[in-house]
Coordinates of C-alpha atoms and ligand atoms in Angstrom, one line a residue:
M1 CA 85.1 74.1 -3.6
V2 CA 82.0 76.3 -3.7
G3 CA 82.9 78.5 -6.7
V4 CA 85.5 80.3 -8.8
V5 CA 86.3 84.0 -9.1
S6 CA 87.6 84.7 -12.5
V7 CA 88.8 88.1 -13.8
R8 CA 90.4 88.8 -17.2
S9 CA 91.4 91.9 -19.1
T10 CA 90.9 92.1 -22.9
E11 CA 93.0 95.2 -23.2
E12 CA 96.2 94.5 -21.3
V13 CA 98.4 91.5 -20.7
G14 CA 99.4 91.1 -17.1
R15 CA 96.7 93.7 -16.0
F16 CA 96.3 92.1 -12.5
T17 CA 99.1 92.4 -10.0
E18 CA 99.9 90.2 -7.1
A19 CA 98.2 92.8 -4.8
D20 CA 95.0 92.4 -6.9
Q21 CA 95.3 88.6 -6.5
R22 CA 95.6 88.9 -2.8
L23 CA 92.6 91.2 -2.6
L24 CA 90.6 88.8 -4.8
S25 CA 91.5 85.8 -2.7
T26 CA 90.4 87.7 0.5
I27 CA 87.1 88.5 -1.2
A28 CA 86.8 84.9 -2.4
T29 CA 87.4 83.6 1.1
S30 CA 84.7 85.9 2.6
I31 CA 82.2 84.9 -0.1
G32 CA 83.1 81.3 0.4
V33 CA 82.3 81.6 4.1
A34 CA 79.1 83.4 3.4
V35 CA 78.0 80.7 0.9
H36 CA 79.0 78.0 3.3
N37 CA 77.0 79.7 6.1
A38 CA 74.0 80.0 3.8
H39 CA 74.2 76.3 2.9
L40 CA 74.6 75.3 6.6
F41 CA 71.7 77.6 7.6
E42 CA 69.5 76.1 5.0
E43 CA 70.5 72.6 6.0
A44 CA 69.9 73.4 9.7
R45 CA 66.5 74.9 8.9
V46 CA 65.4 71.8 6.9
A47 CA 66.8 69.5 9.6
R48 CA 65.0 71.4 12.3
E49 CA 61.7 71.4 10.4
F50 CA 62.0 67.7 9.9
A51 CA 62.9 67.1 13.6
E52 CA 60.0 69.2 14.7
Q53 CA 57.6 67.3 12.5
A54 CA 59.0 64.0 13.7
D55 CA 58.6 65.2 17.3
E56 CA 55.1 66.2 16.8
A57 CA 54.3 62.9 15.1
K58 CA 55.8 61.1 18.1
T59 CA 53.8 63.2 20.5
T60 CA 50.6 62.7 18.6
F61 CA 51.3 59.0 18.3
L62 CA 52.0 58.7 22.0
S63 CA 48.9 60.5 23.1
T64 CA 46.7 58.6 20.7
V65 CA 48.0 55.3 21.7
S66 CA 47.9 56.2 25.4
H67 CA 44.3 57.3 25.1
E68 CA 43.3 54.2 23.2
L69 CA 45.0 52.0 25.8
R70 CA 43.5 53.8 28.7
R71 CA 39.9 53.2 27.7
P72 CA 40.0 49.4 27.6
L73 CA 42.3 49.3 30.6
T74 CA 39.8 51.3 32.6
S75 CA 37.1 48.7 32.0
V76 CA 39.5 45.7 32.6
L77 CA 40.4 47.3 35.9
G78 CA 36.9 48.2 36.8
F79 CA 35.6 44.7 36.1
A80 CA 38.5 43.1 37.9
K81 CA 37.6 45.1 41.0
I82 CA 33.9 44.2 40.8
I83 CA 34.8 40.6 40.4
R84 CA 37.0 40.7 43.5
R85 CA 34.3 42.4 45.5
R86 CA 31.6 39.9 44.4
L87 CA 33.9 37.0 45.2
D88 CA 34.7 38.3 48.6
E89 CA 31.2 39.3 49.5
V90 CA 29.0 36.8 47.8
L91 CA 30.7 33.7 46.4
F92 CA 33.6 33.0 48.8
P93 CA 31.4 32.9 51.9
L94 CA 29.4 30.1 50.2
I95 CA 32.4 27.9 49.6
P96 CA 33.0 25.4 52.3
E97 CA 36.5 25.6 53.8
D98 CA 36.9 22.0 54.9
D99 CA 38.2 20.8 51.5
K100 CA 41.9 21.6 51.5
K101 CA 42.1 21.8 47.7
V102 CA 39.1 24.1 47.5
A103 CA 40.6 26.4 50.2
R104 CA 43.9 26.5 48.4
T105 CA 42.2 27.4 45.1
K106 CA 40.2 30.1 46.8
I107 CA 43.4 31.7 48.0
Q108 CA 45.1 31.4 44.6
V109 CA 42.1 33.0 42.8
S110 CA 42.1 35.8 45.2
Q111 CA 45.9 36.4 44.9
N112 CA 45.7 36.2 41.1
L113 CA 43.0 38.8 41.1
D114 CA 45.1 41.1 43.3
V115 CA 47.9 40.8 40.7
V116 CA 45.5 41.8 37.9
V117 CA 44.3 44.8 39.8
S118 CA 47.8 46.0 41.0
E119 CA 49.3 45.5 37.5
G120 CA 46.3 47.3 36.0
E121 CA 46.9 50.2 38.3
R122 CA 50.6 50.3 37.5
L123 CA 49.8 50.3 33.7
T124 CA 47.2 53.1 34.2
K125 CA 49.9 55.2 36.0
L126 CA 52.4 54.5 33.2
I127 CA 49.9 55.6 30.6
N128 CA 49.0 58.7 32.6
D129 CA 52.8 59.5 33.0
V130 CA 53.4 59.1 29.2
L131 CA 50.5 61.3 28.5
D132 CA 51.8 64.0 30.9
L133 CA 55.2 63.9 29.5
A134 CA 54.0 64.1 25.9
K135 CA 51.9 67.1 26.9
I136 CA 54.7 68.8 28.7
N137 CA 57.1 68.2 25.8
A138 CA 54.6 69.5 23.3
G139 CA 54.0 72.6 25.5
K140 CA 50.3 71.5 25.6
L141 CA 50.0 71.1 29.4
T142 CA 47.8 73.8 30.8
W143 CA 49.2 75.4 33.9
N144 CA 46.9 77.0 36.5
M145 CA 49.2 79.5 38.0
A146 CA 48.1 81.1 41.2
Q147 CA 49.3 82.1 44.7
V148 CA 50.4 78.9 46.4
S149 CA 51.3 78.0 49.9
I150 CA 54.0 75.4 49.9
A151 CA 53.1 74.3 53.4
E152 CA 49.6 73.4 52.1
V153 CA 51.1 71.6 49.1
I154 CA 53.2 69.5 51.4
E155 CA 50.2 68.7 53.7
R156 CA 48.1 67.6 50.9
A157 CA 50.8 65.4 49.5
I158 CA 51.4 63.9 52.9
A159 CA 47.6 63.2 53.2
A160 CA 47.6 61.5 49.8
T161 CA 50.5 59.2 50.6
S162 CA 49.7 58.4 54.3
S163 CA 48.4 54.9 53.4
L164 CA 51.7 54.1 51.8
V165 CA 53.7 55.3 54.7
D166 CA 51.5 53.4 57.2
A167 CA 51.6 50.2 55.1
K168 CA 55.4 50.1 55.5
K169 CA 55.3 51.2 59.1
L170 CA 57.6 54.2 58.5
E171 CA 57.6 57.4 60.4
L172 CA 56.8 60.6 58.6
T173 CA 58.1 63.8 60.0
R174 CA 57.6 67.4 59.0
N175 CA 60.1 70.2 59.2
V176 CA 58.3 73.0 57.5
D177 CA 59.3 76.6 58.6
A178 CA 56.4 78.7 59.7
E179 CA 55.4 81.7 57.7
L180 CA 56.9 80.8 54.4
P181 CA 56.1 83.3 51.7
L182 CA 53.5 82.4 49.0
I183 CA 54.9 81.5 45.6
T184 CA 53.4 81.6 42.1
G185 CA 52.7 78.1 40.8
D186 CA 50.3 75.4 39.8
S187 CA 49.3 73.8 43.1
D188 CA 48.1 70.5 41.6
R189 CA 51.3 70.0 39.7
L190 CA 53.4 70.8 42.7
I191 CA 51.4 68.4 44.9
Q192 CA 52.1 65.8 42.1
V193 CA 55.9 66.5 42.5
V194 CA 55.8 66.1 46.3
I195 CA 53.7 62.9 46.1
N196 CA 56.2 61.5 43.6
L197 CA 59.1 62.2 45.9
I198 CA 57.3 60.9 49.0
S199 CA 56.2 57.7 47.2
N200 CA 59.8 57.1 46.0
A201 CA 61.1 57.7 49.5
V202 CA 58.6 55.1 50.9
K203 CA 59.2 52.7 48.0
F204 CA 63.0 52.6 48.6
T205 CA 63.0 52.6 52.4
E206 CA 62.4 49.5 54.5
A207 CA 62.6 51.1 57.9
G208 CA 63.1 54.4 59.6
T209 CA 61.8 57.8 58.7
V210 CA 60.8 60.0 55.8
T211 CA 61.2 63.7 56.4
C212 CA 59.5 66.5 54.5
A213 CA 61.1 69.9 54.9
A214 CA 60.7 73.3 53.5
A215 CA 62.6 76.5 54.2
K216 CA 63.5 79.8 52.7
R217 CA 67.0 79.9 51.4
D218 CA 68.7 82.7 49.5
G219 CA 65.6 84.2 47.9
E220 CA 64.1 80.8 47.1
L221 CA 61.9 78.2 48.7
V222 CA 63.7 74.9 49.0
V223 CA 61.6 71.7 49.7
S224 CA 63.3 68.5 50.5
I225 CA 62.2 64.9 51.1
T226 CA 64.7 62.8 53.0
D227 CA 64.6 59.0 53.5
S228 CA 66.6 56.5 55.4
G229 CA 66.4 54.0 52.6
I230 CA 68.7 52.1 50.2
G231 CA 70.4 55.2 48.7
I232 CA 71.5 55.7 45.1
R233 CA 75.1 55.0 43.8
P234 CA 76.9 58.2 42.7
D235 CA 77.1 56.9 39.0
D236 CA 73.4 56.4 39.0
Q237 CA 72.4 59.7 40.5
P238 CA 72.2 61.7 37.3
K239 CA 70.4 58.8 35.6
V240 CA 67.4 58.8 37.8
F241 CA 66.2 62.0 36.1
E242 CA 66.3 60.2 32.7
K243 CA 63.1 59.0 31.2
F244 CA 62.2 55.3 31.8
K245 CA 65.4 54.9 33.9
Q246 CA 65.3 52.7 37.0
V247 CA 68.6 52.3 38.7
G248 CA 69.9 49.7 41.1
D249 CA 69.7 46.0 40.6
T250 CA 66.9 45.5 38.2
L251 CA 67.7 41.8 37.8
T252 CA 66.8 41.0 41.4
D253 CA 64.5 43.9 42.2
K254 CA 61.0 43.7 40.7
P255 CA 60.3 46.8 38.8
Q256 CA 58.0 48.9 40.9
G257 CA 57.3 52.0 38.8
T258 CA 57.6 53.5 35.5
G259 CA 60.8 55.5 35.6
L260 CA 58.9 58.6 34.6
G261 CA 58.1 60.1 38.0
L262 CA 61.3 62.0 38.4
P263 CA 61.7 63.3 34.8
I264 CA 58.1 64.6 35.0
S265 CA 58.7 66.1 38.4
R266 CA 61.8 67.9 37.2
E267 CA 60.0 69.3 34.1
I268 CA 57.3 70.6 36.4
V269 CA 59.8 72.3 38.8
E270 CA 61.8 73.7 35.9
H271 CA 58.6 75.1 34.4
H272 CA 58.2 77.1 37.7
G273 CA 61.8 78.5 37.3
G274 CA 63.2 76.1 39.9
R275 CA 65.7 73.3 40.0
M276 CA 65.7 69.7 41.2
W277 CA 68.7 67.8 42.6
L278 CA 69.6 65.1 45.0
E279 CA 72.1 64.0 47.6
S280 CA 72.4 60.3 48.5
E281 CA 74.6 57.8 50.1
I282 CA 74.3 54.0 49.5
G283 CA 72.8 52.3 52.5
K284 CA 72.1 55.6 54.4
G285 CA 69.4 57.2 52.4
S286 CA 68.6 60.0 49.9
T287 CA 67.4 63.5 49.9
F288 CA 65.6 65.0 46.9
Y289 CA 65.5 68.7 46.8
F290 CA 63.6 71.2 44.6
S291 CA 63.7 75.0 44.7
L292 CA 61.0 77.5 43.7
P293 CA 61.7 81.2 43.1
I294 CA 60.0 83.6 45.5
P295 CA 58.4 86.4 43.5
G296 CA 60.1 89.7 44.0
E297 CA 63.2 88.3 45.6
I298 CA 66.6 88.2 43.9
G299 CA 68.1 84.8 43.4
A300 CA 71.0 83.4 45.4
P301 CA 74.3 85.1 45.4
R302 CA 76.6 83.2 43.1
T303 CA 78.6 81.0 45.4
L304 CA 75.8 79.7 47.6
D305 CA 74.2 77.1 45.5
F306 CA 77.3 76.7 43.5
N307 CA 77.8 73.0 44.4
A308 CA 74.4 72.0 43.1
L309 CA 75.0 73.9 40.0
V310 CA 78.4 72.4 39.4
R311 CA 76.9 68.9 39.9
Q312 CA 74.2 69.8 37.4
L313 CA 76.8 71.0 35.0
R314 CA 78.9 67.9 35.4
D315 CA 75.9 65.6 34.8
N316 CA 75.0 67.6 31.7
V317 CA 78.5 67.3 30.3
A318 CA 78.7 63.6 31.1
S319 CA 75.4 62.8 29.4
R320 CA 76.4 64.4 26.1
Q321 CA 76.8 62.3 22.9
P322 CA 79.6 62.2 21.9
R323 CA 81.2 62.7 25.2
P324 CA 83.6 65.7 25.0
Q325 CA 87.2 64.9 25.8
S326 CA 88.2 68.5 26.7
V327 CA 86.5 71.4 28.3
L328 CA 87.3 75.1 28.1
V329 CA 86.2 77.1 31.1
V330 CA 85.8 80.8 30.5
D331 CA 85.2 82.9 33.7
D332 CA 86.7 86.0 35.1
D333 CA 86.3 84.8 38.6
P334 CA 89.4 82.8 39.6
N335 CA 87.5 80.9 42.3
I336 CA 84.9 79.6 39.9
R337 CA 87.6 78.7 37.4
G338 CA 89.4 76.8 40.2
V339 CA 86.3 74.8 41.3
L340 CA 85.3 73.9 37.7
Q341 CA 88.8 72.9 36.9
Q342 CA 89.0 70.5 39.9
E343 CA 85.6 69.0 39.2
F344 CA 86.2 68.4 35.6
V345 CA 89.8 67.1 35.9
E346 CA 88.5 64.7 38.6
A347 CA 85.8 63.6 36.2
G348 CA 88.5 62.8 33.6
Y349 CA 88.4 65.7 31.2
A350 CA 91.3 67.7 29.8
V351 CA 90.6 71.3 31.1
R352 CA 91.8 74.6 29.8
L353 CA 91.0 77.9 31.5
A354 CA 90.4 81.4 30.0
E355 CA 90.0 84.6 32.0
N356 CA 88.1 86.5 29.5
G357 CA 86.4 86.4 26.1
R358 CA 89.3 87.4 24.0
Q359 CA 91.6 84.9 25.5
A360 CA 89.0 82.2 25.1
L361 CA 88.6 83.0 21.4
A362 CA 92.4 82.9 20.9
M363 CA 92.6 79.5 22.7
I364 CA 89.8 78.1 20.7
R365 CA 91.6 79.1 17.5
E366 CA 94.7 77.3 18.7
E367 CA 92.9 74.1 19.6
S368 CA 89.3 73.4 19.4
P369 CA 87.7 72.2 22.7
G370 CA 85.0 69.5 23.0
L371 CA 82.8 71.9 25.0
V372 CA 82.9 75.5 26.2
I373 CA 81.5 76.6 29.6
L374 CA 81.0 80.3 29.4
D375 CA 80.3 83.0 32.0
V376 CA 78.1 85.9 30.9
M377 CA 79.3 88.8 33.0
M378 CA 82.9 89.4 32.0
P379 CA 84.7 92.7 31.4
E380 CA 85.4 93.8 27.9
M381 CA 83.7 91.0 25.9
N382 CA 80.8 89.4 27.6
G383 CA 79.7 85.7 27.2
F384 CA 76.9 86.4 24.8
D385 CA 79.4 88.1 22.4
V386 CA 81.8 85.2 22.7
A387 CA 78.9 82.8 21.9
A388 CA 77.9 84.9 18.9
V389 CA 81.4 84.9 17.5
L390 CA 81.7 81.1 17.9
K391 CA 78.3 80.2 16.5
N392 CA 78.8 82.4 13.5
D393 CA 82.1 80.8 12.5
P394 CA 81.8 77.6 10.4
A395 CA 85.0 76.3 12.0
N396 CA 83.6 76.6 15.6
M397 CA 79.8 76.5 15.2
D398 CA 79.6 72.8 16.2
I399 CA 81.3 73.2 19.6
P400 CA 78.6 72.9 22.3
I401 CA 78.4 75.9 24.6
I402 CA 77.0 75.8 28.1
I403 CA 76.3 79.3 29.6
L404 CA 76.7 79.6 33.3
S405 CA 75.3 82.7 34.5
I406 CA 73.6 84.8 37.2
V407 CA 71.8 86.7 34.4
E408 CA 68.4 85.2 33.6
D409 CA 68.4 85.7 29.9
K410 CA 67.9 82.3 28.5
E411 CA 66.0 83.6 25.5
R412 CA 69.1 85.5 24.4
G413 CA 71.3 82.5 24.9
F414 CA 69.2 80.1 22.9
R415 CA 68.8 82.7 20.1
L416 CA 72.5 82.7 19.8
G417 CA 72.6 78.9 19.6
V418 CA 74.0 78.0 23.0
D419 CA 73.2 74.4 24.0
R420 CA 72.3 74.9 27.7
Y421 CA 71.8 77.8 30.0
L422 CA 72.3 77.2 33.7
T423 CA 71.6 80.0 36.1
M424 CA 72.9 80.2 39.7
Ligands
LIG501 P1 59.8 55.0 39.3 O1 58.4 55.1 38.8 O2 60.6 53.9 38.8 O3 60.0 55.2 40.8 P2 61.2 57.6 39.1 O4 61.5 58.4 37.9 O5 60.3 58.2 40.2 O6 60.5 56.3 38.6 O7 62.5 57.0 39.8 C1 63.5 56.5 38.9 C2 64.4 55.6 39.7 O8 65.2 56.3 40.6 C3 63.8 54.6 40.6 O9 63.3 53.4 39.9 C4 64.8 54.2 41.6 O10 65.8 53.3 41.1 C5 65.5 55.6 41.8 N1 65.0 56.3 43.0 C6 64.1 57.3 43.0 N2 63.9 57.8 44.3 C7 64.7 57.0 45.1 C8 64.9 57.0 46.5 N3 64.3 57.9 47.3 N4 65.8 56.1 47.0 C9 66.4 55.3 46.2 N5 66.3 55.2 44.8 C10 65.4 56.1 44.3

């Protein structure tokens, strides 16, 4: 109970009729909802402030610790490399090889030092990755946006990784279309993305080829790195973009990285207004794709990249806590409803379909879904209006909403409180 409405008359017994009572109870309900909303709003505001502070504290902590770790690590690594060089150049040549024990010790010392150096390098990369991610999350990374040639980005990434490719005796091929348009981007960050993808391709491929391709597709540039390596299990595919996740058999495979390369790469691509996704088959290989918008061109018509989008959507729903049991799909296009229904039923959700906003609201009133997938452009009542109605009603405000749209108006979506905004 949030309050009491009390009326009395000192002049007349039975002054208030049943009609008055009804009116009063309607007024009381509205006031009750308003008071409840105000409470929730205040709670949400305090919670958000608290979360923002905690997040900032975490970021500051991470960057301070990383900086503090990086300094001593740099000297440890520097000295280890000097020691290795001195041993190789000055001391080892003086040691006679004829004593077996001495020769064995020499090899051991040399191998141990190699481990120190390579682990030191791995740690440095981890620290740099953590710093990068902390900066991206805090919005503190500075972006040097300029006109960028993607062919050049790829060439520079290939040059930077050529020793890795050679060391594993893999073949690297290029399939970059001539005369690709320039895009707007931060070329160093994009090179970092391609280096990450090529290094992963090399790391998880024992023999065969790594192919770097780039082409214009539906108003976007799509870059792909394909390998003929171990592949990634379907269940594991969404996980590779999670922070610190390394998939596969971690018991037998020695960890070889930080599990941060892909999350960082994805953040960088999304900052450019693009997307990152993958296709993979166990034992055959993997292709990692990313897209970058071409300035002045209109994005893909809605069906073309739909498969990637549906996958992205399914991954997003599957990774939610708590996992929703039922999904309501609201779209006026029967084909899209059909595809989404199939995908989500297959993935084990109960699916209901609505053709328009009004129908959706009626269905939600009947039975509350675990999640709503909402199209924006619908006749009569558009998706933003449906989201606004839901997010302003205490009974429904907790239902997560994912907007699926060709309209790039994320701002508006997030202002309304939608949880995720995916554009085709
Ligand atoms: P890491 O530093 O561990 O490589 P990433 O975020 O780059 O971190 O990758 C996360 C995980 O995704 C890897 O540990 C690996 O299990 C998997 N992975 C990434 N790229 C490939 C690939 N080309 N082939 C097979 N598995 C891959």
